[in-house]
Amino acid sequence: MMTFLEFEKPIAELEGKIRELRSFSGGSGDVDISVEVGQLETKLGKLLKETYAGLTPSQKIQVARHPERPHFSDIAEHLFDDFTPLGGDRAFGEDAALIGGLARFRGEACIVMGHEKGSDTESRLKHNFGMARPEGYRKAIRLMDMADRFELPVITLVDTSGAYPGVGAEERGQAEAIARSTDKCLSLETPIITCIVGEGGSGGAVAIAAGNHVLMMEHAIYSVISPEGCASILWRTNDKAQDAAIALKITAQDLLKLGVVDDVVPEPLGGAHRDRERAMNLLGDHLENGLRDMAGLDGARLKELRREKFLAIGEKGLS
């Protein structure tokens, strides 16, 4: 059964009534409930549309963190053929929070990588809730070097609350690894396209998101710090997290206006978790279009466009 968010209680109640009516008929055909069910489904569609058209930033956070939202492993299985994960940073070890490797995307060879949060308790622990350590970002650098060597486009999928802040990660050079990964993104001579598919948190996200073309799913969030972290620093209380979410401009719609992202990938009505397959297909179409726009550009031009893009961030919102 689908997990309903706090603001979705009226939706959950309506869907519950529809299920009750259907179970009451028992499939015998003796009682015709089609009219009643049709009316309730129409009402449900209207309620979903109204609810998701007016989501607040704090509600967007809930949707972006929904446990049933498609994660990297789901997207890799659905959109990519012949995906071959490549592990290890050749310096310390493997990091399961950031997965990447060779694949084919709609017939074309590429490098694909992204954060994996996991879907249940066991997998979340295995993937460290999508919070990468230095070896994860050094693995990303290794994969991008491979992409440069073999002239392969790079596709990155971001879904992390941030890089892992543990003592061990800091001892192994977390900040340096993030900085070098970001620099590698900016210096690539092959196309790099990225999408924030869920949560894009801080440098842990930017480290693989400094692409030529940056997409963001409709109900994803992208921020220099989590609203909870911002509130705890500025007001020393989590009670102000909603205010922080508004001030940070974390939504796809705000970031498109500011020029931080280039395009917003629409989600099925009710969020990507309601129709995962359609959500992933929409993402695939936008990735394909973005890569097509970069086809034929040489390495120097790709680097120049990337530089211009990031230097211009914020100008839209200030003009």
PDB file of C-alpha atoms in Angstrom:
ATOM      1  CA  MET A   1       0.000   0.000   0.000  1.00  0.00           C
ATOM      2  CA  MET A   2       1.209   3.494  -0.833  1.00  0.00           C
ATOM      3  CA  THR A   3       2.655   5.653   1.933  1.00  0.00           C
ATOM      4  CA  PHE A   4       0.665   8.878   2.287  1.00  0.00           C
ATOM      5  CA  LEU A   5       2.287  12.114   3.384  1.00  0.00           C
ATOM      6  CA  GLU A   6       0.900  14.279   6.156  1.00  0.00           C
ATOM      7  CA  PHE A   7      -0.735  16.800   3.815  1.00  0.00           C
ATOM      8  CA  GLU A   8      -2.277  13.965   1.772  1.00  0.00           C
ATOM      9  CA  LYS A   9      -4.733  12.841   4.480  1.00  0.00           C
ATOM     10  CA  PRO A  10      -7.843  14.012   2.535  1.00  0.00           C
ATOM     11  CA  ILE A  11      -6.501  12.141  -0.523  1.00  0.00           C
ATOM     12  CA  ALA A  12      -5.898   9.012   1.566  1.00  0.00           C
ATOM     13  CA  GLU A  13      -9.447   9.134   2.947  1.00  0.00           C
ATOM     14  CA  LEU A  14     -10.945   9.463  -0.525  1.00  0.00           C
ATOM     15  CA  GLU A  15      -8.863   6.592  -1.893  1.00  0.00           C
ATOM     16  CA  GLY A  16      -9.921   4.543   1.129  1.00  0.00           C
ATOM     17  CA  LYS A  17     -13.580   5.130   0.301  1.00  0.00           C
ATOM     18  CA  ILE A  18     -13.011   4.020  -3.294  1.00  0.00           C
ATOM     19  CA  ARG A  19     -11.344   0.817  -2.110  1.00  0.00           C
ATOM     20  CA  GLU A  20     -14.191   0.146   0.320  1.00  0.00           C
ATOM     21  CA  LEU A  21     -16.792   0.539  -2.421  1.00  0.00           C
ATOM     22  CA  ARG A  22     -14.910  -1.800  -4.715  1.00  0.00           C
ATOM     23  CA  SER A  23     -14.475  -4.428  -1.998  1.00  0.00           C
ATOM     24  CA  PHE A  24     -18.178  -4.100  -1.084  1.00  0.00           C
ATOM     25  CA  SER A  25     -19.204  -5.143  -4.581  1.00  0.00           C
ATOM     26  CA  GLY A  26     -16.894  -8.135  -4.289  1.00  0.00           C
ATOM     27  CA  GLY A  27     -16.643  -8.345  -8.044  1.00  0.00           C
ATOM     28  CA  SER A  28     -19.919 -10.297  -8.196  1.00  0.00           C
ATOM     29  CA  GLY A  29     -21.632  -7.797 -10.444  1.00  0.00           C
ATOM     30  CA  ASP A  30     -24.814  -7.923  -8.337  1.00  0.00           C
ATOM     31  CA  VAL A  31     -24.309  -4.343  -7.189  1.00  0.00           C
ATOM     32  CA  ASP A  32     -23.450  -1.667  -9.758  1.00  0.00           C
ATOM     33  CA  ILE A  33     -21.114   0.828  -8.105  1.00  0.00           C
ATOM     34  CA  SER A  34     -19.529   2.183 -11.272  1.00  0.00           C
ATOM     35  CA  VAL A  35     -21.336   5.536 -11.047  1.00  0.00           C
ATOM     36  CA  GLU A  36     -20.388   6.103  -7.409  1.00  0.00           C
ATOM     37  CA  VAL A  37     -16.786   5.032  -8.002  1.00  0.00           C
ATOM     38  CA  GLY A  38     -16.567   7.235 -11.093  1.00  0.00           C
ATOM     39  CA  GLN A  39     -17.775  10.253  -9.131  1.00  0.00           C
ATOM     40  CA  LEU A  40     -15.272   9.618  -6.354  1.00  0.00           C
ATOM     41  CA  GLU A  41     -12.430   9.132  -8.837  1.00  0.00           C
ATOM     42  CA  THR A  42     -13.304  12.427 -10.516  1.00  0.00           C
ATOM     43  CA  LYS A  43     -13.289  14.085  -7.110  1.00  0.00           C
ATOM     44  CA  LEU A  44      -9.968  12.411  -6.310  1.00  0.00           C
ATOM     45  CA  GLY A  45      -8.371  13.652  -9.536  1.00  0.00           C
ATOM     46  CA  LYS A  46      -9.534  17.189  -8.818  1.00  0.00           C
ATOM     47  CA  LEU A  47      -8.252  17.023  -5.232  1.00  0.00           C
ATOM     48  CA  LEU A  48      -4.860  15.713  -6.362  1.00  0.00           C
ATOM     49  CA  LYS A  49      -4.572  18.459  -8.950  1.00  0.00           C
ATOM     50  CA  GLU A  50      -5.498  21.202  -6.476  1.00  0.00           C
ATOM     51  CA  THR A  51      -3.219  19.830  -3.756  1.00  0.00           C
ATOM     52  CA  TYR A  52      -0.130  19.394  -5.937  1.00  0.00           C
ATOM     53  CA  ALA A  53      -0.635  22.688  -7.766  1.00  0.00           C
ATOM     54  CA  GLY A  54      -0.268  24.597  -4.507  1.00  0.00           C
ATOM     55  CA  LEU A  55       2.463  22.719  -2.624  1.00  0.00           C
ATOM     56  CA  THR A  56       4.484  24.794  -0.170  1.00  0.00           C
ATOM     57  CA  PRO A  57       8.281  24.404  -0.072  1.00  0.00           C
ATOM     58  CA  SER A  58       8.013  22.307   3.103  1.00  0.00           C
ATOM     59  CA  GLN A  59       5.487  20.014   1.389  1.00  0.00           C
ATOM     60  CA  LYS A  60       7.819  19.733  -1.616  1.00  0.00           C
ATOM     61  CA  ILE A  61      10.480  18.484   0.795  1.00  0.00           C
ATOM     62  CA  GLN A  62       8.164  15.695   1.918  1.00  0.00           C
ATOM     63  CA  VAL A  63       7.479  14.679  -1.691  1.00  0.00           C
ATOM     64  CA  ALA A  64      11.190  14.807  -2.623  1.00  0.00           C
ATOM     65  CA  ARG A  65      11.975  12.508   0.318  1.00  0.00           C
ATOM     66  CA  HIS A  66       9.075  10.119  -0.278  1.00  0.00           C
ATOM     67  CA  PRO A  67      10.345   6.558   0.325  1.00  0.00           C
ATOM     68  CA  GLU A  68       8.614   5.222  -2.807  1.00  0.00           C
ATOM     69  CA  ARG A  69      10.075   7.828  -5.144  1.00  0.00           C
ATOM     70  CA  PRO A  70      12.231   6.273  -7.918  1.00  0.00           C
ATOM     71  CA  HIS A  71      15.860   5.988  -6.821  1.00  0.00           C
ATOM     72  CA  PHE A  72      19.021   5.578  -8.879  1.00  0.00           C
ATOM     73  CA  SER A  73      18.781   1.787  -9.053  1.00  0.00           C
ATOM     74  CA  ASP A  74      15.193   1.995 -10.318  1.00  0.00           C
ATOM     75  CA  ILE A  75      16.087   4.573 -12.962  1.00  0.00           C
ATOM     76  CA  ALA A  76      19.226   2.707 -14.064  1.00  0.00           C
ATOM     77  CA  GLU A  77      17.221  -0.492 -14.533  1.00  0.00           C
ATOM     78  CA  HIS A  78      14.398   1.250 -16.386  1.00  0.00           C
ATOM     79  CA  LEU A  79      16.232   3.714 -18.646  1.00  0.00           C
ATOM     80  CA  PHE A  80      19.669   2.175 -19.243  1.00  0.00           C
ATOM     81  CA  ASP A  81      20.700  -0.996 -21.042  1.00  0.00           C
ATOM     82  CA  ASP A  82      23.817  -3.052 -20.325  1.00  0.00           C
ATOM     83  CA  PHE A  83      24.518  -1.096 -17.122  1.00  0.00           C
ATOM     84  CA  THR A  84      27.836  -2.316 -15.732  1.00  0.00           C
ATOM     85  CA  PRO A  85      28.645  -0.861 -12.282  1.00  0.00           C
ATOM     86  CA  LEU A  86      32.310  -0.039 -11.691  1.00  0.00           C
ATOM     87  CA  GLY A  87      33.368   0.001  -8.054  1.00  0.00           C
ATOM     88  CA  GLY A  88      36.170   1.473  -6.004  1.00  0.00           C
ATOM     89  CA  ASP A  89      38.217   4.658  -6.093  1.00  0.00           C
ATOM     90  CA  ARG A  90      41.581   2.828  -6.510  1.00  0.00           C
ATOM     91  CA  ALA A  91      42.783   4.526  -3.331  1.00  0.00           C
ATOM     92  CA  PHE A  92      40.719   3.453  -0.320  1.00  0.00           C
ATOM     93  CA  GLY A  93      37.630   1.407  -1.147  1.00  0.00           C
ATOM     94  CA  GLU A  94      34.111   1.180  -2.504  1.00  0.00           C
ATOM     95  CA  ASP A  95      31.281   3.539  -1.553  1.00  0.00           C
ATOM     96  CA  ALA A  96      27.795   2.132  -2.107  1.00  0.00           C
ATOM     97  CA  ALA A  97      26.171   5.552  -1.611  1.00  0.00           C
ATOM     98  CA  LEU A  98      27.288   6.645  -5.079  1.00  0.00           C
ATOM     99  CA  ILE A  99      26.864   4.122  -7.888  1.00  0.00           C
ATOM    100  CA  GLY A 100      28.184   4.496 -11.413  1.00  0.00           C
ATOM    101  CA  GLY A 101      29.427   2.697 -14.464  1.00  0.00           C
ATOM    102  CA  LEU A 102      29.150   2.114 -18.186  1.00  0.00           C
ATOM    103  CA  ALA A 103      25.751   1.818 -19.864  1.00  0.00           C
ATOM    104  CA  ARG A 104      23.752   2.449 -22.999  1.00  0.00           C
ATOM    105  CA  PHE A 105      21.108   5.144 -22.962  1.00  0.00           C
ATOM    106  CA  ARG A 106      18.634   4.754 -25.808  1.00  0.00           C
ATOM    107  CA  GLY A 107      21.263   3.092 -27.948  1.00  0.00           C
ATOM    108  CA  GLU A 108      24.201   5.379 -27.130  1.00  0.00           C
ATOM    109  CA  ALA A 109      27.127   4.441 -24.881  1.00  0.00           C
ATOM    110  CA  CYS A 110      27.576   6.637 -21.808  1.00  0.00           C
ATOM    111  CA  ILE A 111      28.782   6.875 -18.228  1.00  0.00           C
ATOM    112  CA  VAL A 112      25.956   7.106 -15.707  1.00  0.00           C
ATOM    113  CA  MET A 113      26.271   7.715 -11.966  1.00  0.00           C
ATOM    114  CA  GLY A 114      24.143   8.836  -9.070  1.00  0.00           C
ATOM    115  CA  HIS A 115      23.311   8.641  -5.391  1.00  0.00           C
ATOM    116  CA  GLU A 116      21.394   5.623  -4.114  1.00  0.00           C
ATOM    117  CA  LYS A 117      19.409   6.041  -0.867  1.00  0.00           C
ATOM    118  CA  GLY A 118      18.013   2.510  -0.649  1.00  0.00           C
ATOM    119  CA  SER A 119      14.410   1.339  -0.401  1.00  0.00           C
ATOM    120  CA  ASP A 120      14.247  -0.532   2.922  1.00  0.00           C
ATOM    121  CA  THR A 121      16.160  -0.588   6.195  1.00  0.00           C
ATOM    122  CA  GLU A 122      18.796  -3.057   4.998  1.00  0.00           C
ATOM    123  CA  SER A 123      19.504  -1.291   1.700  1.00  0.00           C
ATOM    124  CA  ARG A 124      19.440   2.171   3.315  1.00  0.00           C
ATOM    125  CA  LEU A 125      22.150   1.097   5.727  1.00  0.00           C
ATOM    126  CA  LYS A 126      24.131  -0.493   2.904  1.00  0.00           C
ATOM    127  CA  HIS A 127      23.967   2.685   0.820  1.00  0.00           C
ATOM    128  CA  ASN A 128      24.408   4.976   3.839  1.00  0.00           C
ATOM    129  CA  PHE A 129      21.141   6.775   2.976  1.00  0.00           C
ATOM    130  CA  GLY A 130      22.739   8.189  -0.163  1.00  0.00           C
ATOM    131  CA  MET A 131      25.378  10.167   1.756  1.00  0.00           C
ATOM    132  CA  ALA A 132      28.657   9.596  -0.067  1.00  0.00           C
ATOM    133  CA  ARG A 133      32.099   9.467   1.520  1.00  0.00           C
ATOM    134  CA  PRO A 134      35.331  10.726  -0.111  1.00  0.00           C
ATOM    135  CA  GLU A 135      35.870   7.419  -1.899  1.00  0.00           C
ATOM    136  CA  GLY A 136      32.475   7.870  -3.576  1.00  0.00           C
ATOM    137  CA  TYR A 137      33.489  11.207  -5.080  1.00  0.00           C
ATOM    138  CA  ARG A 138      36.914   9.858  -6.035  1.00  0.00           C
ATOM    139  CA  LYS A 139      35.141   7.038  -7.809  1.00  0.00           C
ATOM    140  CA  ALA A 140      33.047   9.663  -9.633  1.00  0.00           C
ATOM    141  CA  ILE A 141      36.274  11.401 -10.715  1.00  0.00           C
ATOM    142  CA  ARG A 142      37.647   8.081 -11.989  1.00  0.00           C
ATOM    143  CA  LEU A 143      34.487   7.489 -14.022  1.00  0.00           C
ATOM    144  CA  MET A 144      34.558  11.006 -15.465  1.00  0.00           C
ATOM    145  CA  ASP A 145      38.206  10.524 -16.444  1.00  0.00           C
ATOM    146  CA  MET A 146      37.111   7.372 -18.272  1.00  0.00           C
ATOM    147  CA  ALA A 147      34.350   9.318 -20.018  1.00  0.00           C
ATOM    148  CA  ASP A 148      36.887  11.922 -21.177  1.00  0.00           C
ATOM    149  CA  ARG A 149      39.279   9.240 -22.416  1.00  0.00           C
ATOM    150  CA  PHE A 150      36.673   7.432 -24.479  1.00  0.00           C
ATOM    151  CA  GLU A 151      34.619  10.542 -25.405  1.00  0.00           C
ATOM    152  CA  LEU A 152      31.469   9.336 -23.683  1.00  0.00           C
ATOM    153  CA  PRO A 153      28.682  11.630 -22.424  1.00  0.00           C
ATOM    154  CA  VAL A 154      28.126  11.653 -18.668  1.00  0.00           C
ATOM    155  CA  ILE A 155      24.686  11.435 -17.048  1.00  0.00           C
ATOM    156  CA  THR A 156      24.418  12.088 -13.308  1.00  0.00           C
ATOM    157  CA  LEU A 157      21.361  11.628 -11.084  1.00  0.00           C
ATOM    158  CA  VAL A 158      21.388  13.491  -7.781  1.00  0.00           C
ATOM    159  CA  ASP A 159      19.462  12.346  -4.713  1.00  0.00           C
ATOM    160  CA  THR A 160      21.240  13.024  -1.434  1.00  0.00           C
ATOM    161  CA  SER A 161      20.726  15.032   1.727  1.00  0.00           C
ATOM    162  CA  GLY A 162      24.442  15.823   1.560  1.00  0.00           C
ATOM    163  CA  ALA A 163      27.877  14.257   1.793  1.00  0.00           C
ATOM    164  CA  TYR A 164      28.498  12.055   4.839  1.00  0.00           C
ATOM    165  CA  PRO A 165      29.745  14.263   7.725  1.00  0.00           C
ATOM    166  CA  GLY A 166      31.391  11.503   9.789  1.00  0.00           C
ATOM    167  CA  VAL A 167      34.838  11.757  11.372  1.00  0.00           C
ATOM    168  CA  GLY A 168      36.290   9.061   9.098  1.00  0.00           C
ATOM    169  CA  ALA A 169      35.069  10.865   5.990  1.00  0.00           C
ATOM    170  CA  GLU A 170      36.611  14.134   7.160  1.00  0.00           C
ATOM    171  CA  GLU A 171      39.886  12.381   7.972  1.00  0.00           C
ATOM    172  CA  ARG A 172      40.016  10.971   4.446  1.00  0.00           C
ATOM    173  CA  GLY A 173      39.508  14.404   2.869  1.00  0.00           C
ATOM    174  CA  GLN A 174      35.797  14.866   2.256  1.00  0.00           C
ATOM    175  CA  ALA A 175      36.048  18.555   1.315  1.00  0.00           C
ATOM    176  CA  GLU A 176      38.989  17.950  -1.023  1.00  0.00           C
ATOM    177  CA  ALA A 177      37.204  15.058  -2.750  1.00  0.00           C
ATOM    178  CA  ILE A 178      34.054  17.156  -3.289  1.00  0.00           C
ATOM    179  CA  ALA A 179      36.087  20.083  -4.637  1.00  0.00           C
ATOM    180  CA  ARG A 180      38.026  17.856  -7.052  1.00  0.00           C
ATOM    181  CA  SER A 181      34.840  16.153  -8.244  1.00  0.00           C
ATOM    182  CA  THR A 182      33.209  19.528  -8.895  1.00  0.00           C
ATOM    183  CA  ASP A 183      36.325  20.680 -10.740  1.00  0.00           C
ATOM    184  CA  LYS A 184      36.319  17.510 -12.827  1.00  0.00           C
ATOM    185  CA  CYS A 185      32.687  18.153 -13.847  1.00  0.00           C
ATOM    186  CA  LEU A 186      33.629  21.658 -14.972  1.00  0.00           C
ATOM    187  CA  SER A 187      36.727  20.555 -16.898  1.00  0.00           C
ATOM    188  CA  LEU A 188      35.209  17.633 -18.825  1.00  0.00           C
ATOM    189  CA  GLU A 189      35.519  17.797 -22.602  1.00  0.00           C
ATOM    190  CA  THR A 190      32.458  15.596 -23.091  1.00  0.00           C
ATOM    191  CA  PRO A 191      28.799  16.514 -22.534  1.00  0.00           C
ATOM    192  CA  ILE A 192      27.588  16.192 -18.951  1.00  0.00           C
ATOM    193  CA  ILE A 193      23.901  16.339 -18.112  1.00  0.00           C
ATOM    194  CA  THR A 194      22.509  16.048 -14.610  1.00  0.00           C
ATOM    195  CA  CYS A 195      19.111  15.812 -12.959  1.00  0.00           C
ATOM    196  CA  ILE A 196      18.150  16.392  -9.352  1.00  0.00           C
ATOM    197  CA  VAL A 197      15.660  13.541  -9.064  1.00  0.00           C
ATOM    198  CA  GLY A 198      14.839  13.845  -5.370  1.00  0.00           C
ATOM    199  CA  GLU A 199      16.892  15.740  -2.847  1.00  0.00           C
ATOM    200  CA  GLY A 200      19.925  17.792  -3.853  1.00  0.00           C
ATOM    201  CA  GLY A 201      21.798  18.683  -0.699  1.00  0.00           C
ATOM    202  CA  SER A 202      24.845  20.929  -0.432  1.00  0.00           C
ATOM    203  CA  GLY A 203      28.277  20.081  -1.847  1.00  0.00           C
ATOM    204  CA  GLY A 204      27.383  16.414  -1.818  1.00  0.00           C
ATOM    205  CA  ALA A 205      25.022  17.176  -4.686  1.00  0.00           C
ATOM    206  CA  VAL A 206      27.051  19.844  -6.508  1.00  0.00           C
ATOM    207  CA  ALA A 207      30.048  17.490  -6.697  1.00  0.00           C
ATOM    208  CA  ILE A 208      28.369  15.566  -9.530  1.00  0.00           C
ATOM    209  CA  ALA A 209      25.885  18.233 -10.661  1.00  0.00           C
ATOM    210  CA  ALA A 210      28.049  20.877 -12.336  1.00  0.00           C
ATOM    211  CA  GLY A 211      26.855  19.925 -15.802  1.00  0.00           C
ATOM    212  CA  ASN A 212      26.260  21.618 -19.134  1.00  0.00           C
ATOM    213  CA  HIS A 213      22.555  20.981 -18.763  1.00  0.00           C
ATOM    214  CA  VAL A 214      20.977  20.755 -15.307  1.00  0.00           C
ATOM    215  CA  LEU A 215      17.492  19.316 -14.967  1.00  0.00           C
ATOM    216  CA  MET A 216      15.314  19.129 -11.895  1.00  0.00           C
ATOM    217  CA  MET A 217      12.237  17.016 -11.374  1.00  0.00           C
ATOM    218  CA  GLU A 218       9.078  18.995 -10.643  1.00  0.00           C
ATOM    219  CA  HIS A 219       8.854  18.144  -6.950  1.00  0.00           C
ATOM    220  CA  ALA A 220      12.576  17.772  -6.217  1.00  0.00           C
ATOM    221  CA  ILE A 221      14.509  20.166  -3.975  1.00  0.00           C
ATOM    222  CA  TYR A 222      18.020  21.625  -4.322  1.00  0.00           C
ATOM    223  CA  SER A 223      19.753  23.651  -1.647  1.00  0.00           C
ATOM    224  CA  VAL A 224      23.074  24.660  -0.125  1.00  0.00           C
ATOM    225  CA  ILE A 225      21.863  23.260   3.201  1.00  0.00           C
ATOM    226  CA  SER A 226      18.797  21.399   4.425  1.00  0.00           C
ATOM    227  CA  PRO A 227      16.040  23.660   5.809  1.00  0.00           C
ATOM    228  CA  GLU A 228      16.360  21.844   9.158  1.00  0.00           C
ATOM    229  CA  GLY A 229      20.097  22.510   9.243  1.00  0.00           C
ATOM    230  CA  CYS A 230      19.604  26.138   8.246  1.00  0.00           C
ATOM    231  CA  ALA A 231      16.985  26.650  10.977  1.00  0.00           C
ATOM    232  CA  SER A 232      19.184  25.063  13.632  1.00  0.00           C
ATOM    233  CA  ILE A 233      22.067  27.401  12.725  1.00  0.00           C
ATOM    234  CA  LEU A 234      20.129  30.659  12.302  1.00  0.00           C
ATOM    235  CA  TRP A 235      17.386  30.241  14.906  1.00  0.00           C
ATOM    236  CA  ARG A 236      18.766  27.330  16.963  1.00  0.00           C
ATOM    237  CA  THR A 237      15.493  25.457  16.567  1.00  0.00           C
ATOM    238  CA  ASN A 238      13.946  23.116  14.005  1.00  0.00           C
ATOM    239  CA  ASP A 239      10.616  24.878  14.462  1.00  0.00           C
ATOM    240  CA  LYS A 240      11.725  27.455  11.885  1.00  0.00           C
ATOM    241  CA  ALA A 241      12.433  24.861   9.170  1.00  0.00           C
ATOM    242  CA  GLN A 242       9.397  25.983   7.138  1.00  0.00           C
ATOM    243  CA  ASP A 243      10.606  29.590   7.168  1.00  0.00           C
ATOM    244  CA  ALA A 244      14.063  28.421   6.110  1.00  0.00           C
ATOM    245  CA  ALA A 245      12.590  26.372   3.250  1.00  0.00           C
ATOM    246  CA  ILE A 246      10.848  29.464   1.880  1.00  0.00           C
ATOM    247  CA  ALA A 247      13.902  31.701   2.238  1.00  0.00           C
ATOM    248  CA  LEU A 248      16.297  29.195   0.656  1.00  0.00           C
ATOM    249  CA  LYS A 249      14.350  29.006  -2.647  1.00  0.00           C
ATOM    250  CA  ILE A 250      14.717  25.229  -2.810  1.00  0.00           C
ATOM    251  CA  THR A 251      11.987  24.352  -5.324  1.00  0.00           C
ATOM    252  CA  ALA A 252      12.487  23.600  -9.014  1.00  0.00           C
ATOM    253  CA  GLN A 253      10.245  26.496  -9.972  1.00  0.00           C
ATOM    254  CA  ASP A 254      12.273  29.029  -7.937  1.00  0.00           C
ATOM    255  CA  LEU A 255      15.609  27.680  -9.146  1.00  0.00           C
ATOM    256  CA  LEU A 256      14.503  27.797 -12.780  1.00  0.00           C
ATOM    257  CA  LYS A 257      13.752  31.508 -12.357  1.00  0.00           C
ATOM    258  CA  LEU A 258      17.193  32.054 -10.832  1.00  0.00           C
ATOM    259  CA  GLY A 259      18.937  30.184 -13.640  1.00  0.00           C
ATOM    260  CA  VAL A 260      20.345  27.500 -11.328  1.00  0.00           C
ATOM    261  CA  VAL A 261      18.590  24.793 -13.358  1.00  0.00           C
ATOM    262  CA  ASP A 262      17.853  24.799 -17.076  1.00  0.00           C
ATOM    263  CA  ASP A 263      14.630  22.824 -17.244  1.00  0.00           C
ATOM    264  CA  VAL A 264      12.031  21.186 -15.007  1.00  0.00           C
ATOM    265  CA  VAL A 265      10.967  17.598 -15.674  1.00  0.00           C
ATOM    266  CA  PRO A 266       7.199  17.301 -15.086  1.00  0.00           C
ATOM    267  CA  GLU A 267       5.993  14.546 -12.773  1.00  0.00           C
ATOM    268  CA  PRO A 268       2.768  12.525 -12.978  1.00  0.00           C
ATOM    269  CA  LEU A 269      -0.149  13.976 -11.039  1.00  0.00           C
ATOM    270  CA  GLY A 270       0.470  13.298  -7.360  1.00  0.00           C
ATOM    271  CA  GLY A 271       4.243  12.979  -7.663  1.00  0.00           C
ATOM    272  CA  ALA A 272       6.706  10.525  -9.166  1.00  0.00           C
ATOM    273  CA  HIS A 273       5.906   7.908  -6.508  1.00  0.00           C
ATOM    274  CA  ARG A 274       2.326   7.580  -7.827  1.00  0.00           C
ATOM    275  CA  ASP A 275       3.399   6.519 -11.320  1.00  0.00           C
ATOM    276  CA  ARG A 276       7.056   5.582 -11.204  1.00  0.00           C
ATOM    277  CA  GLU A 277       7.271   4.226 -14.756  1.00  0.00           C
ATOM    278  CA  ARG A 278       5.776   7.326 -16.352  1.00  0.00           C
ATOM    279  CA  ALA A 279       7.964   9.575 -14.189  1.00  0.00           C
ATOM    280  CA  MET A 280      11.098   7.739 -15.339  1.00  0.00           C
ATOM    281  CA  ASN A 281      10.005   7.874 -18.985  1.00  0.00           C
ATOM    282  CA  LEU A 282       9.518  11.639 -18.737  1.00  0.00           C
ATOM    283  CA  LEU A 283      12.981  11.936 -17.213  1.00  0.00           C
ATOM    284  CA  GLY A 284      14.423   9.832 -20.038  1.00  0.00           C
ATOM    285  CA  ASP A 285      12.847  12.067 -22.683  1.00  0.00           C
ATOM    286  CA  HIS A 286      14.351  15.189 -21.110  1.00  0.00           C
ATOM    287  CA  LEU A 287      17.786  13.567 -20.792  1.00  0.00           C
ATOM    288  CA  GLU A 288      17.634  12.548 -24.458  1.00  0.00           C
ATOM    289  CA  ASN A 289      16.655  16.054 -25.551  1.00  0.00           C
ATOM    290  CA  GLY A 290      19.430  17.613 -23.488  1.00  0.00           C
ATOM    291  CA  LEU A 291      22.074  15.299 -24.919  1.00  0.00           C
ATOM    292  CA  ARG A 292      20.793  15.888 -28.456  1.00  0.00           C
ATOM    293  CA  ASP A 293      21.206  19.649 -27.985  1.00  0.00           C
ATOM    294  CA  MET A 294      24.886  19.112 -27.116  1.00  0.00           C
ATOM    295  CA  ALA A 295      25.638  16.682 -29.943  1.00  0.00           C
ATOM    296  CA  GLY A 296      28.394  17.880 -32.257  1.00  0.00           C
ATOM    297  CA  LEU A 297      29.907  20.404 -29.837  1.00  0.00           C
ATOM    298  CA  ASP A 298      33.657  20.016 -29.353  1.00  0.00           C
ATOM    299  CA  GLY A 299      35.362  19.813 -25.958  1.00  0.00           C
ATOM    300  CA  ALA A 300      36.496  23.425 -25.856  1.00  0.00           C
ATOM    301  CA  ARG A 301      33.006  24.691 -26.629  1.00  0.00           C
ATOM    302  CA  LEU A 302      31.427  22.424 -24.005  1.00  0.00           C
ATOM    303  CA  LYS A 303      33.820  23.744 -21.344  1.00  0.00           C
ATOM    304  CA  GLU A 304      33.173  27.345 -22.421  1.00  0.00           C
ATOM    305  CA  LEU A 305      29.386  26.920 -22.242  1.00  0.00           C
ATOM    306  CA  ARG A 306      29.669  25.279 -18.829  1.00  0.00           C
ATOM    307  CA  ARG A 307      31.790  28.167 -17.540  1.00  0.00           C
ATOM    308  CA  GLU A 308      29.362  30.766 -18.883  1.00  0.00           C
ATOM    309  CA  LYS A 309      26.418  28.927 -17.384  1.00  0.00           C
ATOM    310  CA  PHE A 310      27.759  28.860 -13.843  1.00  0.00           C
ATOM    311  CA  LEU A 311      29.093  32.417 -13.937  1.00  0.00           C
ATOM    312  CA  ALA A 312      25.632  33.619 -14.956  1.00  0.00           C
ATOM    313  CA  ILE A 313      23.735  31.855 -12.143  1.00  0.00           C
ATOM    314  CA  GLY A 314      21.489  34.289 -10.268  1.00  0.00           C
ATOM    315  CA  GLU A 315      21.411  36.966 -12.949  1.00  0.00           C
ATOM    316  CA  LYS A 316      17.879  36.016 -13.984  1.00  0.00           C
ATOM    317  CA  GLY A 317      16.517  36.574 -10.507  1.00  0.00           C
ATOM    318  CA  LEU A 318      18.357  39.899 -10.091  1.00  0.00           C
ATOM    319  CA  SER A 319      17.386  41.443 -13.437  1.00  0.00           C
TER     320      SER A 319
END
